[in-house]
Each structure stands twice: as C-alpha cells, then as structure tokens.
Coordinates of N, CA and C (backbone and C1' of nucleotides) in Angstrom, one line a residue:
Chain J
M20 N 28.3 -58.2 141.0 CA 27.2 -58.0 140.0 C 27.7 -58.1 138.6
T21 N 27.0 -58.7 137.7 CA 27.4 -58.8 136.3 C 26.3 -58.3 135.4
Y22 N 26.6 -58.0 134.2 CA 25.7 -57.4 133.2 C 25.8 -58.0 131.9
T23 N 24.7 -58.0 131.1 CA 24.8 -58.5 129.8 C 25.0 -57.3 128.9
I24 N 25.3 -57.5 127.6 CA 25.6 -56.4 126.7 C 24.4 -55.5 126.6
T25 N 23.2 -56.1 126.7 CA 22.0 -55.2 126.6 C 21.8 -54.4 127.8
D26 N 22.1 -54.9 129.0 CA 22.1 -54.2 130.2 C 22.8 -52.9 130.1
L27 N 24.1 -53.0 129.7 CA 25.0 -51.8 129.7 C 24.6 -50.9 128.5
A28 N 24.2 -51.5 127.4 CA 23.8 -50.7 126.3 C 22.6 -49.8 126.7
N29 N 21.7 -50.4 127.4 CA 20.5 -49.6 127.8 C 20.9 -48.5 128.8
E30 N 21.7 -49.0 129.8 CA 22.1 -48.0 130.8 C 22.8 -46.8 130.3
F31 N 23.7 -47.0 129.3 CA 24.5 -45.9 128.8 C 24.0 -45.3 127.5
G32 N 22.8 -45.8 127.1 CA 22.2 -45.2 125.9 C 23.1 -45.4 124.7
I33 N 23.7 -46.5 124.6 CA 24.5 -46.8 123.4 C 23.9 -48.2 122.8
T34 N 24.4 -48.6 121.6 CA 23.9 -49.8 121.1 C 24.9 -50.9 121.4
H35 N 24.5 -52.1 121.3 CA 25.4 -53.3 121.5 C 26.5 -53.3 120.5
R36 N 26.2 -52.7 119.4 CA 27.3 -52.6 118.3 C 28.4 -51.7 118.8
A37 N 28.0 -50.6 119.4 CA 29.1 -49.7 120.0 C 29.9 -50.4 121.0
L38 N 29.3 -51.1 121.9 CA 30.0 -51.9 122.9 C 31.0 -52.8 122.4
R39 N 30.6 -53.5 121.3 CA 31.5 -54.5 120.7 C 32.6 -53.7 120.0
F40 N 32.3 -52.6 119.5 CA 33.3 -51.7 118.8 C 34.3 -51.3 119.8
Y41 N 34.0 -50.9 121.0 CA 34.9 -50.5 122.0 C 35.8 -51.7 122.4
E42 N 35.2 -52.8 122.4 CA 36.0 -54.0 122.7 C 37.0 -54.3 121.6
E43 N 36.6 -54.2 120.4 CA 37.4 -54.4 119.3 C 38.6 -53.5 119.3
K44 N 38.4 -52.3 119.8 CA 39.5 -51.3 119.9 C 40.3 -51.4 121.2
G45 N 40.0 -52.4 121.9 CA 40.8 -52.7 123.1 C 40.5 -51.9 124.3
L46 N 39.3 -51.3 124.4 CA 39.0 -50.4 125.5 C 38.4 -51.2 126.7
I47 N 37.9 -52.3 126.4 CA 37.1 -53.1 127.4 C 37.3 -54.6 127.0
E48 N 37.4 -55.4 128.1 CA 37.5 -56.8 127.8 C 36.6 -57.6 128.7
P49 N 35.4 -57.7 128.4 CA 34.5 -58.5 129.2 C 34.8 -60.0 129.2
A50 N 34.4 -60.6 130.4 CA 34.6 -62.1 130.4 C 33.6 -62.8 129.5
R51 N 33.8 -64.1 129.3 CA 32.9 -64.8 128.4 C 32.3 -66.0 129.2
K52 N 31.1 -66.2 128.9 CA 30.5 -67.5 129.3 C 30.1 -68.2 128.0
G53 N 30.9 -69.1 127.6 CA 30.7 -69.6 126.2 C 31.2 -68.5 125.3
Q54 N 30.2 -68.1 124.5 CA 30.5 -67.0 123.5 C 30.0 -65.7 124.0
T55 N 29.1 -65.7 125.0 CA 28.4 -64.6 125.5 C 29.2 -63.7 126.4
R56 N 29.2 -62.4 126.2 CA 30.0 -61.5 127.0 C 29.3 -61.3 128.4
I57 N 30.1 -61.3 129.4 CA 29.7 -61.0 130.8 C 30.5 -59.8 131.3
Y58 N 29.7 -58.7 131.6 CA 30.4 -57.5 132.0 C 30.4 -57.4 133.5
S59 N 31.6 -57.1 134.1 CA 31.7 -57.0 135.6 C 31.5 -55.5 135.9
D60 N 31.4 -55.2 137.3 CA 31.3 -53.8 137.7 C 32.5 -53.0 137.3
R61 N 33.7 -53.7 137.2 CA 34.9 -53.0 136.7 C 34.7 -52.6 135.3
D62 N 34.2 -53.5 134.5 CA 33.9 -53.2 133.1 C 32.9 -52.0 132.9
R63 N 32.0 -52.0 133.8 CA 31.0 -51.0 133.8 C 31.6 -49.6 134.2
T64 N 32.5 -49.6 135.1 CA 33.2 -48.4 135.5 C 34.0 -47.9 134.3
R65 N 34.7 -48.8 133.7 CA 35.5 -48.4 132.5 C 34.7 -47.8 131.4
L66 N 33.5 -48.5 131.2 CA 32.6 -48.0 130.2 C 32.1 -46.5 130.5
R67 N 31.9 -46.3 131.8 CA 31.5 -44.9 132.1 C 32.6 -43.9 131.7
L68 N 33.9 -44.3 132.0 CA 35.0 -43.5 131.6 C 35.1 -43.3 130.1
I69 N 34.8 -44.4 129.4 CA 34.8 -44.3 127.9 C 33.8 -43.3 127.4
I70 N 32.6 -43.4 127.9 CA 31.5 -42.6 127.5 C 31.8 -41.1 127.8
N71 N 32.3 -40.9 129.0 CA 32.6 -39.5 129.4 C 33.7 -38.9 128.5
G72 N 34.7 -39.7 128.2 CA 35.8 -39.3 127.4 C 35.3 -39.0 126.0
R73 N 34.5 -39.9 125.5 CA 33.9 -39.7 124.1 C 33.1 -38.4 124.0
D74 N 32.4 -38.2 125.1 CA 31.5 -37.0 125.1 C 32.3 -35.7 125.1
V75 N 33.5 -35.7 125.6 CA 34.3 -34.4 125.6 C 35.2 -34.4 124.4
G76 N 35.0 -35.4 123.5 CA 35.7 -35.3 122.2 C 37.1 -36.0 122.1
L77 N 37.4 -36.8 123.1 CA 38.6 -37.6 123.1 C 38.4 -38.7 122.1
T78 N 39.5 -39.1 121.4 CA 39.4 -40.3 120.5 C 39.4 -41.6 121.3
L79 N 38.9 -42.6 120.7 CA 38.9 -43.9 121.5 C 40.3 -44.3 121.8
Y80 N 41.3 -44.0 120.9 CA 42.7 -44.4 121.1 C 43.2 -43.6 122.4
E81 N 42.9 -42.3 122.5 CA 43.3 -41.6 123.6 C 42.7 -42.1 124.9
I82 N 41.4 -42.4 124.8 CA 40.7 -43.0 126.0 C 41.4 -44.3 126.4
R83 N 41.8 -45.1 125.4 CA 42.4 -46.4 125.7 C 43.7 -46.1 126.5
Q84 N 44.5 -45.1 126.1 CA 45.7 -44.9 126.7 C 45.5 -44.4 128.2
I85 N 44.5 -43.7 128.4 CA 44.1 -43.3 129.8 C 43.7 -44.5 130.6
L86 N 42.9 -45.4 130.0 CA 42.5 -46.6 130.6 C 43.7 -47.5 130.9
D87 N 44.6 -47.6 130.0 CA 45.7 -48.4 130.2 C 46.6 -48.0 131.4
S88 N 46.6 -46.7 131.6 CA 47.4 -46.2 132.8 C 46.8 -46.7 134.1
Y89 N 45.6 -47.1 134.1 CA 44.9 -47.5 135.3 C 45.4 -48.9 135.7
R90 N 46.2 -49.5 134.9 CA 46.8 -50.8 135.3 C 47.9 -50.6 136.3
K91 N 48.4 -49.3 136.4 CA 49.4 -49.0 137.4 C 48.7 -48.7 138.7
D92 N 49.4 -48.8 139.8 CA 48.8 -48.6 141.1 C 48.9 -47.1 141.4
D93 N 49.8 -46.4 140.8 CA 50.1 -45.0 141.1 C 49.0 -44.1 140.7
V94 N 48.2 -43.7 141.6 CA 47.0 -42.8 141.2 C 47.5 -41.5 140.7
T95 N 48.6 -41.0 141.3 CA 49.1 -39.7 140.9 C 49.5 -39.8 139.4
E96 N 50.1 -40.9 139.0 CA 50.5 -41.1 137.6 C 49.3 -41.2 136.7
Q97 N 48.3 -41.9 137.2 CA 47.1 -42.0 136.4 C 46.5 -40.6 136.1
N98 N 46.4 -39.8 137.2 CA 45.9 -38.5 137.0 C 46.7 -37.6 136.1
R99 N 48.0 -37.8 136.2 CA 48.9 -37.0 135.4 C 48.7 -37.2 133.9
I100 N 48.5 -38.5 133.6 CA 48.3 -38.9 132.2 C 46.9 -38.4 131.7
A101 N 45.9 -38.5 132.6 CA 44.6 -38.1 132.2 C 44.6 -36.6 132.0
V102 N 45.2 -35.8 132.9 CA 45.2 -34.4 132.8 C 45.9 -33.9 131.5
E103 N 47.0 -34.7 131.2 CA 47.7 -34.4 130.0 C 46.8 -34.4 128.7
F104 N 46.0 -35.5 128.7 CA 45.1 -35.6 127.5 C 44.0 -34.5 127.6
F105 N 43.5 -34.2 128.8 CA 42.4 -33.3 128.9 C 42.9 -31.9 128.5
R106 N 44.1 -31.5 128.9 CA 44.6 -30.2 128.5 C 44.8 -30.1 127.0
R107 N 45.3 -31.2 126.4 CA 45.5 -31.1 125.0 C 44.1 -31.0 124.2
R108 N 43.1 -31.7 124.7 CA 41.8 -31.6 124.1 C 41.2 -30.2 124.3
L109 N 41.4 -29.7 125.5 CA 40.9 -28.4 125.9 C 41.5 -27.3 124.9
A110 N 42.8 -27.4 124.6 CA 43.4 -26.5 123.7 C 42.8 -26.6 122.3
A111 N 42.6 -27.8 121.9 CA 42.0 -28.0 120.6 C 40.6 -27.4 120.5
V112 N 39.8 -27.7 121.5 CA 38.4 -27.2 121.5 C 38.4 -25.7 121.5
K113 N 39.2 -25.1 122.3 CA 39.3 -23.6 122.3 C 39.7 -23.0 121.0
E114 N 40.5 -23.7 120.3 CA 40.9 -23.3 119.0 C 39.8 -23.3 118.0
Q115 N 39.0 -24.4 118.1 CA 37.8 -24.6 117.3 C 36.9 -23.4 117.6
R116 N 36.7 -23.1 118.9 CA 35.8 -22.1 119.2 C 36.2 -20.7 118.6
A117 N 37.5 -20.5 118.6 CA 38.0 -19.3 118.1 C 37.7 -19.2 116.6
R118 N 37.8 -20.3 115.9 CA 37.5 -20.3 114.5 C 36.0 -20.1 114.2
V119 N 35.2 -20.7 115.1 CA 33.8 -20.6 114.9 C 33.4 -19.1 115.2
D120 N 33.9 -18.5 116.2 CA 33.6 -17.1 116.5 C 34.0 -16.2 115.4
D121 N 35.2 -16.5 114.7 CA 35.6 -15.7 113.6 C 34.6 -15.9 112.4
Q122 N 34.1 -17.1 112.2 CA 33.2 -17.3 111.1 C 31.9 -16.5 111.4
I123 N 31.5 -16.6 112.6 CA 30.2 -15.8 113.0 C 30.4 -14.4 112.8
D124 N 31.5 -13.8 113.2 CA 31.8 -12.4 113.0 C 31.8 -12.0 111.5
R125 N 32.5 -12.8 110.7 CA 32.5 -12.5 109.3 C 31.1 -12.6 108.6
L126 N 30.4 -13.6 109.0 CA 29.0 -13.8 108.4 C 28.1 -12.6 108.8
E127 N 28.2 -12.3 110.1 CA 27.4 -11.2 110.6 C 27.7 -9.9 109.9
E128 N 29.0 -9.7 109.7 CA 29.4 -8.4 109.0 C 29.0 -8.4 107.6
A129 N 29.1 -9.6 106.9 CA 28.6 -9.7 105.5 C 27.1 -9.4 105.4
C130 N 26.4 -10.0 106.3 CA 24.9 -9.8 106.3 C 24.6 -8.3 106.4
E131 N 25.3 -7.7 107.4 CA 25.0 -6.3 107.7 C 25.4 -5.5 106.4
R132 N 26.5 -5.8 105.8 CA 27.0 -5.0 104.7 C 26.0 -5.2 103.5
L133 N 25.5 -6.4 103.3 CA 24.7 -6.7 102.1 C 23.2 -6.3 102.3
A134 N 22.7 -6.5 103.5 CA 21.3 -6.3 103.7 C 21.0 -5.3 104.8
G135 N 22.0 -4.6 105.2 CA 21.9 -3.7 106.4 C 20.8 -2.7 106.2
E136 N 20.7 -2.0 105.1 CA 19.8 -1.0 104.9 C 18.4 -1.4 105.1
D137 N 18.0 -2.6 104.6 CA 16.6 -3.1 104.7 C 16.3 -3.5 106.1
I138 N 17.3 -4.3 106.7 CA 17.1 -4.9 108.0 C 17.0 -3.9 109.1
E139 N 17.8 -2.8 108.9 CA 18.0 -1.8 110.0 C 16.7 -1.2 110.4
A140 N 15.9 -0.9 109.4 CA 14.6 -0.1 109.7 C 13.7 -0.9 110.7
S141 N 13.7 -2.2 110.5 CA 12.8 -3.0 111.4 C 13.5 -3.6 112.6
A142 N 14.8 -3.9 112.4 CA 15.5 -4.6 113.5 C 16.9 -4.0 113.7
P143 N 17.0 -3.0 114.5 CA 18.3 -2.3 114.7 C 19.4 -3.3 115.2
R144 N 20.6 -3.1 114.8 CA 21.7 -3.9 115.3 C 22.0 -3.5 116.8
R145 N 22.7 -4.4 117.4 CA 23.0 -4.2 118.8 C 23.9 -3.0 119.0
G146 N 23.8 -2.3 120.1 CA 24.6 -1.1 120.3 C 23.8 0.1 119.9
S147 N 24.1 1.3 120.3 CA 23.3 2.5 120.1 C 23.3 2.9 118.6
R148 N 24.5 2.7 118.0 CA 24.5 3.1 116.6 C 25.0 2.0 115.7
S149 N 24.3 1.8 114.6 CA 24.7 0.7 113.7 C 25.9 1.1 112.9
R150 N 26.6 0.0 112.4 CA 27.7 0.3 111.6 C 27.4 1.1 110.4
Q151 N 26.2 0.8 109.8 CA 25.7 1.5 108.7 C 25.5 3.0 109.0
A152 N 25.0 3.3 110.2 CA 24.8 4.7 110.6 C 26.1 5.4 110.7
E153 N 27.1 4.6 111.3 CA 28.4 5.2 111.4 C 29.0 5.6 110.1
L154 N 28.8 4.6 109.1 CA 29.4 4.9 107.8 C 28.7 6.1 107.1
R155 N 27.4 6.2 107.3 CA 26.7 7.3 106.7 C 27.2 8.6 107.2
T156 N 27.3 8.7 108.6 CA 27.6 10.0 109.2 C 29.1 10.2 109.3
G157 N 29.9 9.1 109.1 CA 31.3 9.3 109.2 C 31.8 9.4 110.6
T158 N 31.0 9.0 111.5 CA 31.5 9.2 112.9 C 31.7 7.8 113.6
H159 N 32.4 7.8 114.7 CA 32.5 6.6 115.5 C 32.2 6.9 116.9
Chain G
dG24 P 15.0 -60.6 122.3 O5' 16.3 -60.4 123.2 C5' 16.4 -61.1 124.4 C4' 17.7 -61.8 124.6 C3' 18.9 -60.9 124.3 O3' 20.0 -61.2 125.2 C1' 18.9 -62.7 122.8
dT25 P 21.2 -60.2 125.3 O5' 22.3 -60.8 124.4 C5' 22.8 -62.1 124.7 C4' 23.7 -62.6 123.5 C3' 24.7 -61.6 123.0 O3' 26.0 -62.0 123.4 C1' 23.7 -62.8 121.3
dT26 P 27.3 -61.2 122.9 O5' 27.7 -62.0 121.6 C5' 28.0 -63.3 121.6 C4' 28.4 -63.8 120.2 C3' 29.3 -62.9 119.5 O3' 30.6 -63.5 119.4 C1' 27.5 -63.6 118.1
dC27 P 31.9 -62.6 119.0 O5' 31.9 -62.7 117.4 C5' 31.9 -64.0 116.8 C4' 31.7 -63.9 115.3 C3' 32.6 -62.8 114.7 O3' 33.6 -63.4 113.8 C1' 30.3 -62.6 114.0
dT28 P 34.7 -62.4 113.1 O5' 34.0 -62.0 111.7 C5' 33.4 -63.0 110.9 C4' 32.8 -62.4 109.7 C3' 33.7 -61.3 109.1 O3' 33.7 -61.4 107.7 C1' 31.5 -60.4 109.5
dC29 P 34.9 -60.8 106.8 O5' 34.1 -59.8 105.8 C5' 33.0 -60.3 105.1 C4' 32.2 -59.2 104.6 C3' 33.0 -58.0 104.1 O3' 32.7 -57.7 102.8 C1' 31.3 -57.3 105.6
dA30 P 33.5 -56.5 102.0 O5' 32.4 -55.4 101.9 C5' 31.0 -55.8 101.6 C4' 30.1 -54.6 101.9 C3' 30.6 -53.3 101.3 O3' 29.5 -52.6 100.7 C1' 30.1 -53.1 103.6
dC31 P 29.8 -51.2 99.8 O5' 29.5 -50.1 100.9 C5' 28.2 -50.0 101.5 C4' 28.2 -48.9 102.5 C3' 28.9 -47.6 102.1 O3' 28.0 -46.6 102.3 C1' 29.5 -48.3 104.2
dA32 P 28.2 -45.2 101.4 O5' 28.3 -44.1 102.5 C5' 27.2 -43.8 103.3 C4' 27.6 -43.0 104.6 C3' 28.4 -41.8 104.2 O3' 28.0 -40.7 105.0 C1' 29.5 -43.1 105.8
Chain V
dT1 P 37.1 -41.6 117.6 O5' 35.6 -42.0 117.5 C5' 34.6 -41.0 117.4 C4' 33.4 -41.6 116.9 C3' 33.0 -42.9 117.7 O3' 31.6 -42.8 118.0 C1' 33.1 -43.4 115.5
dG2 P 31.0 -43.7 119.1 O5' 31.1 -45.2 118.6 C5' 29.9 -45.8 118.3 C4' 29.6 -45.5 116.8 C3' 28.5 -46.4 116.3 O3' 27.2 -45.8 116.6 C1' 30.1 -46.0 114.6
dT3 P 26.0 -46.8 116.7 O5' 25.6 -47.0 115.1 C5' 25.2 -45.9 114.3 C4' 24.7 -46.4 113.0 C3' 23.7 -47.6 113.0 O3' 22.6 -47.3 112.1 C1' 25.5 -48.3 111.8
dG4 P 21.2 -48.0 112.2 O5' 21.1 -48.9 110.9 C5' 22.1 -48.7 109.9 C4' 21.8 -49.8 108.8 C3' 20.7 -50.8 109.2 O3' 20.0 -51.1 108.0 C1' 22.8 -51.9 109.0
dA5 P 18.9 -52.3 108.0 O5' 19.7 -53.5 107.4 C5' 20.4 -53.3 106.2 C4' 21.0 -54.6 105.7 C3' 20.1 -55.8 105.9 O3' 20.1 -56.6 104.8 C1' 22.1 -56.2 107.1
dG6 P 19.1 -57.9 104.6 O5' 20.1 -59.1 105.0 C5' 21.3 -59.3 104.3 C4' 22.1 -60.4 104.9 C3' 21.3 -61.6 105.3 O3' 21.9 -62.8 104.7 C1' 22.6 -60.9 107.1
dT7 P 21.2 -64.2 105.1 O5' 22.2 -64.8 106.3 C5' 23.6 -64.8 106.1 C4' 24.2 -65.4 107.3 C3' 23.5 -66.7 107.8 O3' 24.5 -67.8 107.8 C1' 23.9 -65.2 109.6
dA8 P 23.9 -69.3 107.9 O5' 24.4 -69.7 109.3 C5' 25.7 -69.5 109.8 C4' 25.8 -69.7 111.3 C3' 25.0 -70.9 111.7 O3' 25.8 -71.6 112.7 C1' 24.3 -69.0 112.9

DNA sequence: GTTCTCACA
DNA sequence: TGTGAGTA
C-alpha cells in the first residue's frame, strides 16, 4: 500500500507542509515518482512514531535519533535508546510541573492575602479554617 | 494536486 | 516547530 502526501496529512491531522518539514529534518524519506512523494507503509509507521514523539514533547532531533536506531536489528538496543529519551523527557516534564505547581501556590497565596477578606464571606477557602481566620485568631 | 523557496513567529 | 504566500 502507498499513500500520497495528502493521504497521510489527513490521516494524522497535520498539513502537507509539516510532512515536508519532517522530511527536511531527515525523519522520513518517501520514495519519489518523478517529483511526487510516494509514502510506503513503513513511512506511515515512522510517521506515527514521529507524531507520538512530538505529542509527548520530544524534539524532532530526538525523534530522529530514535528512528535512526531502528536501522539496527537489535530490538533490545532500540528500546534502550527510546527509553533513554523517554526518561529524560519525563524528568524535564516533571520539573516543569513542579515549577507550575509552585506558581499556582504563590498566586493563590497572593490572592488570598490581597483579597481574602472580601472573598471569604461568600466563598470560603478549602479546609475547615481559612488562613485569614488562623491569622486573626492566632491559632493553627 | 503537488513541488519548491523565502519570509516569519 | 511549524505556517503563509507565491510559483511552476
């Protein structure tokens, strides 16, 4: 089975521009009929990997390195390389989450501090006692 | 319809 | 990590 650039673009919800972009970056090398690109099932499988990798935040360069490892026959080695990239990305994403959580905490605290008195009357903060109430009574 | 290139965010 | 416009 073969596919045109529009076939795969439609199937994966990307533009034909993106497909050529991936090709330019060396992630995929479709055959040519004249000047027109002809994508094989193998190209389609690689594209699926590209999209999945992109969706979890890997760079195209990282995806290419994983794809390149598939030129080896050693499946164990392929998996080792992929896992290496996944772990690294996982650590980065978790770090991002920690920063986001910290920002949320700071913003919530600031809001409570600045507008707490007004907001509290109508919408009590979570927990049985608000921070403001604790401050007023001096208890914890 | 598909290709390529250049500018642009 | 792509998009838009213009072209052949």
